[in-house]
Coordinates of C-alpha atoms in Angstrom, one line a residue:
M277 CA 0.1 0.0 -0.1
R278 CA 1.0 3.7 -0.7
P279 CA 1.8 5.6 2.6
R280 CA -1.4 7.8 1.8
D281 CA -3.4 4.5 1.7
E282 CA -1.7 3.2 4.8
R283 CA -2.9 6.8 6.7
R284 CA -6.3 6.4 5.5
L285 CA -6.8 2.6 6.5
L286 CA -9.2 2.9 9.4
A287 CA -8.8 0.2 11.7
A288 CA -10.6 0.1 15.2
T289 CA -9.1 -3.4 17.0
M290 CA -5.9 -4.3 15.2
A291 CA -5.3 -7.7 17.2
G292 CA -5.3 -10.2 14.9
L293 CA -5.2 -8.0 11.9
A294 CA -2.9 -9.4 9.0
L295 CA -2.2 -7.7 5.9
A296 CA -0.2 -9.5 3.4
A297 CA 0.5 -9.1 -0.4
C298 CA -0.7 -12.0 -2.6
G299 CA 0.9 -15.0 -2.3
G300 CA 3.0 -14.0 0.8
G301 CA 2.5 -15.4 4.4
T302 CA -1.0 -17.2 3.7
T303 CA -1.1 -20.2 5.9
D304 CA -3.9 -22.1 3.9
P305 CA -3.1 -25.9 3.1
P306 CA -2.4 -26.8 -0.2
P307 CA -5.6 -27.4 -2.2
P308 CA -6.3 -31.3 -2.7
P309 CA -6.6 -32.5 -6.3
P310 CA -8.0 -31.8 -8.7
P311 CA -6.8 -28.4 -8.7
P312 CA -9.1 -25.3 -8.4
P313 CA -9.2 -22.7 -11.0
P314 CA -6.5 -20.2 -10.3
P315 CA -7.3 -17.8 -7.6
T316 CA -8.5 -14.3 -8.2
S317 CA -5.5 -12.1 -7.4
T318 CA -5.9 -10.3 -4.0
A319 CA -4.0 -7.2 -2.8
V320 CA -4.8 -7.6 0.9
T321 CA -5.8 -10.3 3.2
L322 CA -7.5 -9.6 6.3
D323 CA -7.7 -11.6 9.4
L324 CA -10.1 -9.6 11.7
A325 CA -10.3 -10.3 15.5
P326 CA -14.1 -9.9 16.7
G327 CA -14.6 -6.3 16.5
G328 CA -11.8 -5.4 14.3
L329 CA -12.7 -2.7 11.6
V330 CA -10.8 -1.9 8.5
T331 CA -11.7 0.6 5.5
L332 CA -10.0 -0.3 2.2
V333 CA -9.6 2.7 0.0
A334 CA -6.7 1.6 -2.5
P335 CA -8.2 0.7 -6.1
D336 CA -6.7 -2.6 -6.0
E337 CA -7.5 -3.5 -2.5
V338 CA -11.2 -2.8 -3.4
R339 CA -11.2 -4.6 -6.4
A340 CA -10.2 -7.9 -4.7
F341 CA -9.4 -8.8 -0.9
R342 CA -9.2 -11.9 1.3
L343 CA -11.1 -12.6 4.3
T344 CA -9.5 -15.3 6.5
G345 CA -12.0 -18.2 8.0
G346 CA -11.4 -20.3 10.7
E347 CA -12.8 -23.3 12.8
S348 CA -15.5 -21.2 14.4
P349 CA -18.5 -19.1 12.8
R350 CA -17.6 -15.6 11.5
T351 CA -19.9 -12.9 10.5
Y352 CA -18.2 -10.0 8.6
E353 CA -20.4 -6.9 7.7
V354 CA -19.3 -5.5 4.5
I355 CA -20.2 -1.9 3.3
I356 CA -19.5 -1.2 -0.2
Q357 CA -19.6 2.7 -0.6
S358 CA -19.1 5.7 -3.0
A359 CA -17.2 8.5 -0.9
S360 CA -18.1 10.8 -3.7
E361 CA -19.1 14.3 -2.4
A362 CA -21.0 15.0 -5.9
P363 CA -24.7 15.3 -5.2
G364 CA -26.8 13.0 -7.8
Q365 CA -23.7 10.8 -8.7
T366 CA -24.3 7.1 -8.7
M367 CA -22.1 4.0 -8.7
E368 CA -23.2 0.8 -10.4
G369 CA -21.4 -2.4 -9.6
R370 CA -21.2 -6.2 -8.6
V371 CA -19.7 -7.6 -5.6
R372 CA -18.7 -11.5 -5.7
V373 CA -18.1 -13.7 -2.7
R374 CA -16.3 -16.8 -3.5
A375 CA -15.0 -19.5 -1.1
E376 CA -11.4 -20.0 -2.0
R377 CA -12.3 -23.3 -3.4
A378 CA -15.4 -22.9 -4.5
A379 CA -16.7 -24.1 -8.1
A380 CA -16.7 -21.6 -10.9
S381 CA -20.7 -21.1 -11.2
V382 CA -22.1 -17.9 -9.6
T383 CA -25.3 -17.8 -7.9
P384 CA -26.9 -14.4 -7.5
A385 CA -27.8 -13.9 -4.0
R386 CA -31.2 -12.5 -3.0
T387 CA -32.5 -10.3 -0.3
A388 CA -35.0 -11.6 1.9
Q389 CA -38.0 -8.9 1.5
L390 CA -40.3 -8.1 4.0
A391 CA -44.1 -7.5 2.9
P392 CA -45.6 -4.2 4.8
A393 CA -47.8 -5.3 7.8
P394 CA -51.5 -4.5 7.7
G395 CA -52.8 -1.4 8.7
G396 CA -51.2 2.2 8.2
M397 CA -49.4 4.7 10.2
N398 CA -51.4 7.2 12.0
R399 CA -52.8 9.9 9.4
D400 CA -51.4 12.8 11.6
L401 CA -47.9 11.2 11.3
R402 CA -47.9 10.5 7.9
R403 CA -48.9 14.2 7.1
R404 CA -46.3 15.5 9.4
A405 CA -43.4 13.3 8.0
S406 CA -44.3 14.6 4.3
W407 CA -44.5 18.5 4.9
F408 CA -40.8 19.3 4.6
Q409 CA -40.7 18.9 0.8
R410 CA -43.0 21.6 0.1
E411 CA -41.5 23.6 3.0
R412 CA -37.9 23.5 1.3
L413 CA -39.4 24.2 -2.1
L414 CA -40.9 27.3 -1.2
R415 CA -37.5 28.5 0.7
E416 CA -35.8 27.6 -2.8
R417 CA -38.3 29.8 -4.8
D418 CA -38.1 32.6 -2.0
V419 CA -34.1 32.8 -2.6
E420 CA -34.5 32.7 -6.5
E421 CA -36.7 35.8 -6.1
L422 CA -34.3 37.4 -4.1
V423 CA -31.5 36.7 -6.6
R424 CA -33.6 37.9 -9.2
I425 CA -34.4 41.1 -7.9
G426 CA -31.2 41.7 -6.1
A427 CA -32.4 41.8 -2.6
R428 CA -30.3 43.3 0.0
P429 CA -29.8 41.8 3.6
V430 CA -30.5 43.9 6.6
R431 CA -27.2 44.5 8.3
P432 CA -28.0 45.9 11.8
D433 CA -25.2 48.2 12.2
L434 CA -25.4 50.0 8.5
D435 CA -29.2 49.9 8.2
V436 CA -31.0 52.8 9.3
S437 CA -34.4 51.0 9.6
A438 CA -33.2 48.4 11.7
A439 CA -31.2 50.9 13.9
L440 CA -34.7 52.2 15.2
A441 CA -35.8 50.2 18.6
K442 CA -39.4 49.4 18.6
A443 CA -41.3 48.4 21.7
S444 CA -41.7 44.6 22.5
P445 CA -45.2 43.4 21.5
R446 CA -47.7 43.2 24.4
L447 CA -50.6 40.9 25.1
G448 CA -53.7 41.8 22.8
D449 CA -51.6 44.1 20.7
T450 CA -52.8 44.1 16.8
L451 CA -49.9 43.5 14.8
S452 CA -49.3 44.1 11.0
F453 CA -47.3 41.5 8.6
R454 CA -46.6 41.2 5.0
I455 CA -46.3 37.9 3.1
G456 CA -45.9 37.3 -0.7
I457 CA -46.7 33.7 -1.1
G458 CA -49.4 32.5 -3.5
A459 CA -51.3 29.5 -4.8
N460 CA -49.0 26.5 -5.9
L461 CA -46.0 28.0 -3.8
T462 CA -45.6 31.0 -6.0
V463 CA -43.7 33.8 -4.3
N464 CA -43.6 37.7 -4.9
C465 CA -41.8 40.3 -3.3
R466 CA -43.7 43.2 -4.9
N467 CA -47.1 42.8 -4.0
P468 CA -47.5 41.4 -0.5
T469 CA -50.7 40.6 1.2
V470 CA -51.1 42.3 4.2
I471 CA -52.0 40.1 7.4
R472 CA -53.2 41.6 10.8
G473 CA -52.7 39.6 13.9
E474 CA -53.5 39.6 17.5
V475 CA -50.8 39.0 20.2
R476 CA -51.8 35.8 22.1
Y477 CA -48.7 35.0 23.9
A478 CA -46.1 37.5 24.5
G479 CA -43.1 36.2 26.4
E480 CA -39.7 36.8 27.1
N481 CA -38.0 35.7 23.9
F482 CA -41.1 34.7 21.8
T483 CA -44.2 36.5 20.9
V484 CA -47.1 34.1 19.4
V485 CA -49.7 36.1 16.9
E486 CA -53.1 34.8 15.7
D487 CA -54.4 35.7 12.4
I488 CA -57.3 37.7 13.1
E489 CA -59.3 35.8 10.3
F490 CA -59.3 32.8 12.6
G491 CA -61.5 35.0 14.8
T492 CA -64.5 34.1 12.4
Q493 CA -64.5 30.5 13.5
P494 CA -66.3 29.2 16.5
D495 CA -64.2 29.2 19.7
V496 CA -64.3 25.3 19.8
D497 CA -62.1 25.3 16.6
R498 CA -59.5 27.6 17.9
L499 CA -56.8 27.7 20.2
S500 CA -57.8 28.7 23.6
A501 CA -55.9 31.4 25.7
E502 CA -54.6 28.2 28.2
E503 CA -53.3 26.5 24.7
F504 CA -51.4 29.6 23.8
E505 CA -50.0 29.9 26.8
T506 CA -48.8 26.4 26.9
I507 CA -47.3 26.5 23.4
G508 CA -45.8 29.8 24.1
R509 CA -44.0 29.0 27.4
Q510 CA -42.4 26.0 25.8
L511 CA -41.0 27.9 22.9
D512 CA -39.8 30.5 25.3
E513 CA -38.5 28.1 28.0
V514 CA -37.4 25.2 25.7
V515 CA -37.0 25.9 22.1
Y516 CA -35.3 29.2 22.3
P517 CA -32.7 28.4 24.9
M518 CA -31.7 25.1 23.4
N519 CA -31.7 26.5 19.7
V520 CA -29.9 29.9 20.6
A521 CA -27.4 27.5 22.8
Y522 CA -26.7 25.2 19.9
F523 CA -26.9 27.6 16.8
G524 CA -26.4 31.2 18.3
E525 CA -28.3 34.3 19.0
P526 CA -30.6 35.8 16.4
A527 CA -29.8 39.1 15.4
D528 CA -33.1 41.1 16.4
I529 CA -32.6 43.2 13.3
D530 CA -36.1 44.7 14.1
N531 CA -34.7 45.8 17.7
N532 CA -38.3 44.4 19.1
G533 CA -36.5 42.0 21.5
T534 CA -38.5 39.0 20.3
V535 CA -38.9 36.2 17.7
I536 CA -42.7 36.1 16.2
A537 CA -44.3 33.1 15.7
L538 CA -47.4 34.2 13.5
I539 CA -50.3 31.6 12.8
T540 CA -52.1 32.6 9.7
A541 CA -54.6 31.5 7.4
E542 CA -52.0 32.3 4.6
V543 CA -50.2 29.2 5.3
N544 CA -53.4 26.9 5.5
R545 CA -54.6 28.6 2.1
L546 CA -50.8 26.8 0.7
T547 CA -52.7 23.2 0.9
P548 CA -55.9 22.6 -1.0
A549 CA -58.7 21.1 0.8
G550 CA -58.3 17.0 0.8
D551 CA -54.6 17.3 0.2
E552 CA -52.6 14.9 2.6
S553 CA -49.0 16.8 2.3
I554 CA -49.7 19.8 4.1
V555 CA -47.6 23.0 4.5
A556 CA -47.0 23.5 8.3
G557 CA -44.8 26.3 8.5
F558 CA -41.6 27.9 7.3
F559 CA -39.0 30.8 7.8
L560 CA -38.5 33.0 4.7
A561 CA -35.2 34.4 4.0
R562 CA -36.7 37.7 2.6
D563 CA -37.7 38.7 6.1
L564 CA -33.9 39.2 6.7
T565 CA -33.7 41.6 3.6
S566 CA -34.5 45.3 3.5
R567 CA -38.0 46.3 2.6
S568 CA -36.6 49.0 0.0
S569 CA -35.2 46.0 -2.0
C570 CA -38.3 43.6 -1.2
P571 CA -41.5 45.0 -0.2
A572 CA -42.8 41.9 1.1
S573 CA -40.0 41.8 3.7
N574 CA -41.0 42.0 7.6
E575 CA -37.4 43.1 8.5
G576 CA -37.4 40.6 11.5
E577 CA -37.2 37.3 13.0
I578 CA -40.6 35.6 12.1
F579 CA -42.0 32.2 11.3
Y580 CA -45.4 31.8 9.6
L581 CA -47.3 28.7 10.9
V582 CA -50.5 26.9 9.8
G583 CA -53.6 27.2 12.3
P584 CA -56.4 25.0 13.1
D585 CA -59.0 24.4 10.4
P586 CA -61.2 21.4 10.9
D587 CA -64.0 22.6 8.4
E588 CA -61.6 23.2 5.9
D589 CA -62.4 27.1 5.5
Y590 CA -59.1 28.0 4.2
G591 CA -57.4 24.6 2.8
A592 CA -56.6 21.3 4.0
E593 CA -58.4 20.0 7.3
I594 CA -56.1 20.7 10.1
S595 CA -57.8 19.4 13.4
L596 CA -57.0 21.6 16.6
R597 CA -55.1 18.7 18.3
F598 CA -53.0 18.6 15.1
A599 CA -52.3 22.3 14.8
N600 CA -51.3 22.4 18.6
A601 CA -48.7 19.5 18.0
L602 CA -47.1 21.0 14.9
T603 CA -46.3 24.3 16.3
R604 CA -43.6 23.3 18.6
A605 CA -41.6 21.0 16.3
T606 CA -42.0 23.3 13.4
V607 CA -40.9 26.3 15.2
A608 CA -37.7 24.3 16.4
H609 CA -37.1 23.4 13.1
E610 CA -37.6 26.6 11.2
F611 CA -35.9 28.5 13.9
V612 CA -32.4 26.8 13.0
H613 CA -32.8 28.0 9.4
L614 CA -33.0 31.3 10.6
L615 CA -30.3 31.1 12.8
N616 CA -28.0 29.5 10.4
T617 CA -28.9 32.3 7.9
Q618 CA -28.3 34.9 10.4
Q619 CA -24.9 33.5 11.6
R620 CA -23.8 33.6 8.2
V621 CA -25.4 36.7 6.5
T622 CA -26.8 38.9 8.9
I623 CA -24.1 38.6 11.7
G624 CA -21.3 37.0 9.8
G625 CA -21.3 39.7 6.8
G626 CA -21.8 36.9 4.0
S627 CA -23.6 36.7 0.9
L628 CA -27.3 35.8 1.3
F629 CA -27.0 33.8 -2.0
N630 CA -23.4 31.8 -1.7
D631 CA -22.9 31.5 1.8
R632 CA -25.7 29.8 3.0
E633 CA -25.5 26.2 4.3
V634 CA -26.3 23.4 1.5
A635 CA -29.4 21.6 1.9
W636 CA -28.3 18.5 3.5
L637 CA -26.6 20.1 6.6
D638 CA -28.8 22.9 6.7
E639 CA -31.8 20.1 7.5
G640 CA -29.8 17.6 9.3
T641 CA -29.1 20.5 12.0
A642 CA -33.0 21.6 11.7
H643 CA -34.0 18.0 12.6
L644 CA -31.4 18.0 15.4
A645 CA -33.3 21.0 16.8
E646 CA -36.4 18.9 17.5
E647 CA -34.4 16.3 19.0
I648 CA -32.6 18.7 21.6
S649 CA -36.0 20.4 22.3
G650 CA -37.8 17.1 23.0
L651 CA -35.0 15.8 25.2
R652 CA -35.0 19.2 27.0
S653 CA -38.6 19.0 27.6
S654 CA -38.3 15.2 28.9
G655 CA -35.6 16.1 31.4
L656 CA -33.2 14.1 29.5
G657 CA -29.7 14.5 27.9
T658 CA -27.3 13.3 25.3
R659 CA -25.0 10.4 25.6
A660 CA -27.1 8.3 27.5
N661 CA -27.7 5.5 25.2
L662 CA -31.6 6.0 25.4
D663 CA -34.3 3.7 24.2
L664 CA -38.1 4.0 23.8
A665 CA -39.0 2.9 27.5
T666 CA -36.7 5.5 28.9
I667 CA -37.7 8.2 26.6
T668 CA -41.6 7.7 27.1
A669 CA -41.3 6.7 30.8
S670 CA -44.4 8.9 31.7
E671 CA -47.2 10.3 29.9
E672 CA -45.8 13.7 29.9
Q673 CA -42.5 12.0 28.1
L674 CA -44.6 10.3 25.8
T675 CA -46.5 13.6 24.4
H676 CA -42.9 15.2 24.0
F677 CA -41.7 12.1 22.3
N678 CA -44.6 12.6 19.9
H679 CA -44.4 16.4 19.3
F680 CA -40.3 16.4 18.7
L681 CA -38.9 13.1 18.2
L682 CA -40.8 10.3 16.5
L683 CA -40.5 11.8 13.1
N684 CA -36.9 11.8 13.3
F685 CA -37.0 8.0 13.9
I686 CA -39.6 7.7 10.9
R687 CA -37.1 9.6 8.7
F688 CA -34.1 8.2 9.6
G689 CA -35.9 4.5 9.7
R690 CA -36.5 5.1 6.2
F691 CA -32.9 6.1 5.1
L692 CA -32.0 2.7 6.8
R693 CA -34.6 0.7 4.5
G694 CA -33.7 2.9 1.5
G695 CA -37.1 4.1 1.2
C696 CA -40.8 3.0 1.8
P697 CA -43.0 1.1 1.1
T698 CA -40.6 -0.1 -2.1
P699 CA -38.5 -3.2 -1.8
D700 CA -35.2 -2.2 -0.1
S701 CA -32.6 -4.4 -1.3
E702 CA -30.2 -1.7 -1.7
G703 CA -31.0 0.0 1.8
P704 CA -29.1 3.1 2.5
A705 CA -27.3 3.0 -0.8
A706 CA -30.8 4.1 -2.6
A707 CA -30.8 7.4 -0.4
H708 CA -30.2 10.5 -2.3
A709 CA -27.8 11.6 1.0
L710 CA -26.2 14.9 -0.4
G711 CA -29.6 15.6 -2.3
S712 CA -30.4 16.0 -6.3
A713 CA -27.5 16.8 -8.8
G714 CA -28.2 20.7 -7.8
G715 CA -27.6 19.5 -4.4
E716 CA -31.2 20.3 -3.4
D717 CA -33.9 18.3 -1.5
P718 CA -34.9 15.4 -4.1
G719 CA -38.4 16.1 -2.8
G720 CA -41.5 13.5 -2.6
V721 CA -40.7 10.3 -0.6
A722 CA -36.7 10.4 -1.5
S723 CA -36.8 13.6 0.8
L724 CA -37.8 11.4 3.9
A725 CA -34.6 9.3 3.4
F726 CA -32.5 12.4 2.4
R727 CA -33.5 13.9 6.0
G728 CA -32.9 11.0 7.9
F729 CA -29.4 10.5 6.6
A730 CA -28.6 14.2 7.6
Y731 CA -30.5 13.9 10.7
G732 CA -28.5 10.9 11.7
F733 CA -25.1 12.0 10.5
V734 CA -25.3 15.2 12.4
R735 CA -26.5 13.3 15.9
W736 CA -23.5 10.8 15.4
L737 CA -21.2 13.8 14.8
G738 CA -22.4 15.4 17.8
D739 CA -21.9 12.1 19.8
Q740 CA -18.4 11.7 18.5
F741 CA -16.9 15.0 18.2
G742 CA -18.6 17.5 20.4
E743 CA -17.2 18.2 23.7
A744 CA -17.5 16.0 26.7
G745 CA -18.2 16.7 30.2
S746 CA -21.0 18.4 32.4
G747 CA -22.4 22.0 32.3
G748 CA -23.7 21.9 28.7
A749 CA -27.0 23.1 27.7
L750 CA -28.2 19.2 27.8
P751 CA -26.8 16.8 30.6
G752 CA -24.3 14.6 29.2
S753 CA -22.0 16.9 27.2
R754 CA -21.0 20.2 25.8
E755 CA -21.3 19.5 22.1
E756 CA -23.3 22.7 21.5
G757 CA -20.3 24.2 20.8
L758 CA -19.5 21.9 17.7
F759 CA -23.1 23.0 16.5
R760 CA -22.5 26.7 16.9
E761 CA -19.3 26.2 14.6
L762 CA -21.2 24.6 11.9
S763 CA -23.8 27.0 11.9
S764 CA -21.5 30.0 10.9
G765 CA -19.2 27.6 9.2
G766 CA -16.2 29.5 10.4
P767 CA -14.6 32.8 9.1
A768 CA -14.9 31.7 5.8
H769 CA -18.7 30.2 6.1
A770 CA -17.7 26.8 4.8
R771 CA -20.6 24.7 3.7
G772 CA -21.6 21.0 3.6
I773 CA -18.8 18.6 3.8
S774 CA -16.1 21.3 4.2
N775 CA -17.9 22.7 6.7
V776 CA -18.1 19.3 8.7
E777 CA -14.3 18.6 8.3
Q778 CA -13.3 22.4 9.6
A779 CA -15.9 22.1 12.6
I780 CA -14.4 18.8 13.9
R781 CA -11.2 20.3 13.2
T782 CA -11.5 23.4 15.1
V783 CA -13.6 21.9 18.0
A784 CA -12.2 18.4 18.3
G785 CA -8.7 19.1 17.0
S786 CA -9.5 16.0 14.3
N787 CA -8.1 15.7 10.9
L788 CA -10.4 13.7 9.5
Q789 CA -11.4 13.8 5.7
W790 CA -15.1 12.9 4.6
E791 CA -13.7 9.6 3.3
E792 CA -12.7 8.6 6.8
L793 CA -15.8 9.9 8.5
L794 CA -18.3 8.4 6.1
P795 CA -17.3 4.8 6.7
L796 CA -17.4 5.2 10.5
Y797 CA -20.7 6.7 10.3
L798 CA -22.1 4.0 8.0
A799 CA -20.6 1.3 10.2
S800 CA -22.4 2.9 13.0
L801 CA -25.9 2.0 11.3
I802 CA -25.0 -1.7 11.6
A803 CA -22.8 -1.8 14.8
D804 CA -24.6 0.4 17.3
D805 CA -25.2 -1.7 20.3
H806 CA -24.8 -4.9 18.0
T807 CA -20.9 -5.6 18.1
P808 CA -18.2 -7.4 20.3
E809 CA -16.7 -5.0 23.0
G810 CA -13.7 -3.5 21.9
T811 CA -15.2 -2.3 18.5
D812 CA -14.1 1.3 17.5
P813 CA -16.2 3.4 19.8
R814 CA -16.8 5.9 16.9
T815 CA -19.3 3.3 15.3
Q816 CA -21.5 3.6 18.4
W817 CA -24.2 6.2 18.9
R818 CA -24.0 7.5 22.5
T819 CA -27.3 9.1 22.9
W820 CA -29.5 6.5 21.4
N821 CA -29.6 2.7 21.6
L822 CA -30.8 2.2 18.0
R823 CA -31.8 -1.3 18.0
G824 CA -33.7 -0.7 21.4
V825 CA -35.9 2.2 20.0
Y826 CA -36.6 0.5 16.8
G827 CA -37.4 -2.7 18.5
Q828 CA -39.5 -1.4 20.9
L829 CA -41.5 0.8 18.2
N830 CA -41.8 -2.4 16.0
D831 CA -43.4 -4.2 19.3
S832 CA -45.5 -1.2 20.0
N833 CA -48.9 -0.5 18.4
L834 CA -47.2 2.4 16.2
G835 CA -45.4 -0.6 14.4
D836 CA -48.0 -0.9 11.8
G837 CA -46.3 1.0 9.0
C838 CA -42.8 1.4 7.4
P839 CA -40.2 1.7 8.7
F840 CA -41.4 -0.1 11.8
T841 CA -42.3 -3.3 10.2
R842 CA -38.9 -4.9 11.6
Q843 CA -37.0 -5.1 14.9
F844 CA -34.4 -3.0 12.9
P845 CA -35.1 -1.1 9.5
L846 CA -31.5 -2.0 8.2
S847 CA -31.4 -5.5 6.5
P848 CA -28.0 -6.2 5.0
T849 CA -27.8 -8.7 2.2
R850 CA -27.1 -12.1 3.6
V851 CA -24.6 -14.1 1.8
N852 CA -23.9 -17.7 3.6
L853 CA -20.2 -18.7 3.9
H854 CA -19.4 -22.3 3.5
V855 CA -17.0 -24.3 1.2
A856 CA -19.0 -24.1 -1.8
T857 CA -20.0 -20.4 -1.8
N858 CA -19.9 -18.4 -5.0
S859 CA -22.5 -15.6 -4.8
A860 CA -22.6 -12.3 -6.9
V861 CA -24.7 -9.5 -5.9
E862 CA -25.5 -6.3 -8.1
F863 CA -25.4 -3.0 -6.3
T864 CA -26.4 0.4 -6.8
A865 CA -25.0 3.2 -4.6
N866 CA -25.6 6.9 -4.4
A867 CA -23.0 9.4 -3.5
S868 CA -22.0 9.1 0.0
T869 CA -24.0 6.2 0.7
G870 CA -22.9 2.5 1.2
R871 CA -24.4 -1.3 0.3
F872 CA -24.6 -3.4 3.4
L873 CA -23.7 -7.1 3.0
S874 CA -23.5 -9.7 6.0
L875 CA -21.1 -12.5 5.1
A876 CA -21.8 -15.3 7.5
A877 CA -21.0 -18.9 8.4
S878 CA -23.0 -21.1 10.8
G879 CA -20.2 -23.5 11.2
A880 CA -16.4 -23.3 10.2
T881 CA -16.0 -20.4 8.2
P882 CA -13.8 -20.9 4.7
D883 CA -11.3 -18.3 3.5
V884 CA -13.3 -16.0 1.1
I885 CA -12.2 -13.8 -1.8
V886 CA -14.5 -10.6 -2.2
E887 CA -14.2 -8.9 -5.7
V888 CA -15.8 -5.5 -6.4
M889 CA -16.3 -4.4 -9.7
D890 CA -18.5 -2.5 -12.3
R891 CA -21.2 -4.4 -14.1
E892 CA -18.4 -5.2 -17.1
G893 CA -16.2 -6.8 -14.5
S894 CA -13.8 -3.8 -14.5
N895 CA -12.5 -1.5 -11.6
L896 CA -15.1 0.9 -10.2
P897 CA -14.7 4.6 -11.8
R898 CA -12.4 6.7 -10.1
R899 CA -14.9 9.6 -9.8
A900 CA -17.1 7.3 -7.5
R901 CA -14.3 7.1 -4.7
A902 CA -15.3 3.2 -4.3
Q903 CA -14.1 2.1 -0.7
V904 CA -15.0 -1.1 1.4
T905 CA -15.4 -0.9 5.2
I906 CA -15.4 -4.4 6.8
L907 CA -16.4 -5.2 10.2
R908 CA -16.2 -8.5 12.0
S909 CA -19.4 -8.7 14.2
R910 CA -18.7 -12.3 15.5

C-alpha cells in the first residue's frame, strides 16, 4: 500500500489483523487434487479479530481482498460505498463472494423482502412526515426571487431602519405583517398580502400571534388562551434556549427583543382541501432583507405557521389537536434555518446567495433541533444510550416524544430501509444522501430518506466530536460548541462537507476527511449496540440505543407501518459462507452512501475472496471514490 493509503486505512481493533501481499504469508493448506481454478489476485488479506474494523481505499484493495476463515462461525459486515461528494452521482457495480476453493458457477444472492404489515401509520404522522418537501421548495423559490431582484440583506450596524428600536409586543396588541406567497407556492416580493394578527402570548423570547381571520371561527375550533400560554411557554423556555445554545443568538434586526411565531390562514391556503401533504410552516429569507429591496419583507425574525381549520374553510383539514402539536416542532426546526442564515449573513457578513448552508446539512441541523428540544422537555440529556422505554417513561414524556422526536426516527428509519414502502434491497445506498444533482432536497418520498441521512449524521457527529463533560445545554456533554461552529461555518462560512471537516478540526482537533468520516458513520448503522466489546467506539451512537428504540417501536402499536415493520430497519443482504459459496450481488450506491452485505457462516468459516467491480467486471470508476469497510461482528 502507498503511505497515503496506509494513513487512510481505518482500523478499530487491530489485534489479529494481518495485511499480506498476495502469495506472501498465507497459511492455507495446499488445495487437494483436482486443482481448483487459479485464484483471483488479491492485494490484501484480512484476518480480523471480533470487533475488528478496517476500510480499504486503494483501488487494487477494493477490487479484490481475502477474508480469512477459521474453525468457528464468523460474520463479516461489508459496506461497499461511494465516498463521492458530488450530489446526484451514482455508482453501479457487482460484488462477488467466493470461497477460495468454490466451483466456478455463480448464483446471485437474493435479499429476503418483508411485506408491509397490514394497516397504516396514523394519518397525522404521515402528514407531519411529509410537510418538509413543500417547505424546502418554498424557501428555494424565495431565494430565487431574492436573487432575481437583487435583494439586500439587513445589516443591523448599517441599515437605518433596523437601528430604530421598537417596543416589544404586548398581549392583546394588533400587529401587521406582509407575506408574498400564493397558490402553488408562488413567491412575489413586490405585491405582498397584509396580515393583521392579535398577540396571544408575549414572553421573554417569543411572541405568538394569531391571524384575526381565525376570529370568525367558533371558539371550539380555535386554540384557547390556555393553549396559547402552553405553546408560548414551551417556545420560550425550551425551544429558544436550546436553539440559541446550539446555533447562536438571533440578530434581532428589528430591535423588538423577540422572535415572532405568526399563526396565519395564509399558510393554510397553501394546502388545497383534501391534500395529504400539508405545509405546516416556514421561515423566509426575505424577512432578513431590507423592505426597500423587497417590499414583502418584514425586516425581522418571524415564522409562519398553519392554524387549526377542521372545517376546511381555508385549505386542507387541520384539526385543533394537530395544529397544537405542529407548532412546537415546526418552530424548533424553522428557527435553525433562520439562525444558520443569520450567523452567516446578517451577523457574519456573508452573501445571502452564496454563503448559506447546503440543503442536507441545513436540514440535518434543523431536525437535530427537534431532538434537543424533545430531550430538554423530557428532562433527559445526550450520551445516555436512550431507548424508547426511557424516553417515554411517563405520559408527559410520551407527549414530548410524539411532538419532537418520533418524526426523526421515521425519517432515519426510511433512510436505513432505503425508502418506503418500495422494496429496499439497496438499503441506505438508495438514499439521495447529499440531495439531487443540484444539491437540493430531492422532494417526494426520497426527501424523507435524505433527511434521515442528514439527521443521523449530525447526531452521530455530536456524539463523536462534541466536547465531553458536564455543564452543557443538556446533561451528558457540551456538544453545542460543535454545532455553533457548524452554524456559522467559521470565518470563511464553509458549507456542507467542508464545513463538517473544518468544524471537527476546530472543536475536536480531529483531522479526519470525508472519506474517513463516512465509513465510520455507515459502520455505526449496523454496529451500534450490536458488536463485540472492543469495537471502535466511533461506531457506537452515544445518545441513542438504535436497536432498542426500533425494536420497541416494532413491538408497539405504532409498528404498523414502514419503517417499523422490522425489529431494525436496516437489513443487509446475507451471503451464507461455506466451502461452496460463490455468489454475486449487483448494487447501486448513490454518492456518500453504502451497500450493506452480511457474510455469515453457521459452522466453520472458509477463507473467502471478495471482488468489487463494475457491471462489466472492471474496476469501479475513480469518480465514484469507491471504498469498502469490513467489520467482523462475530
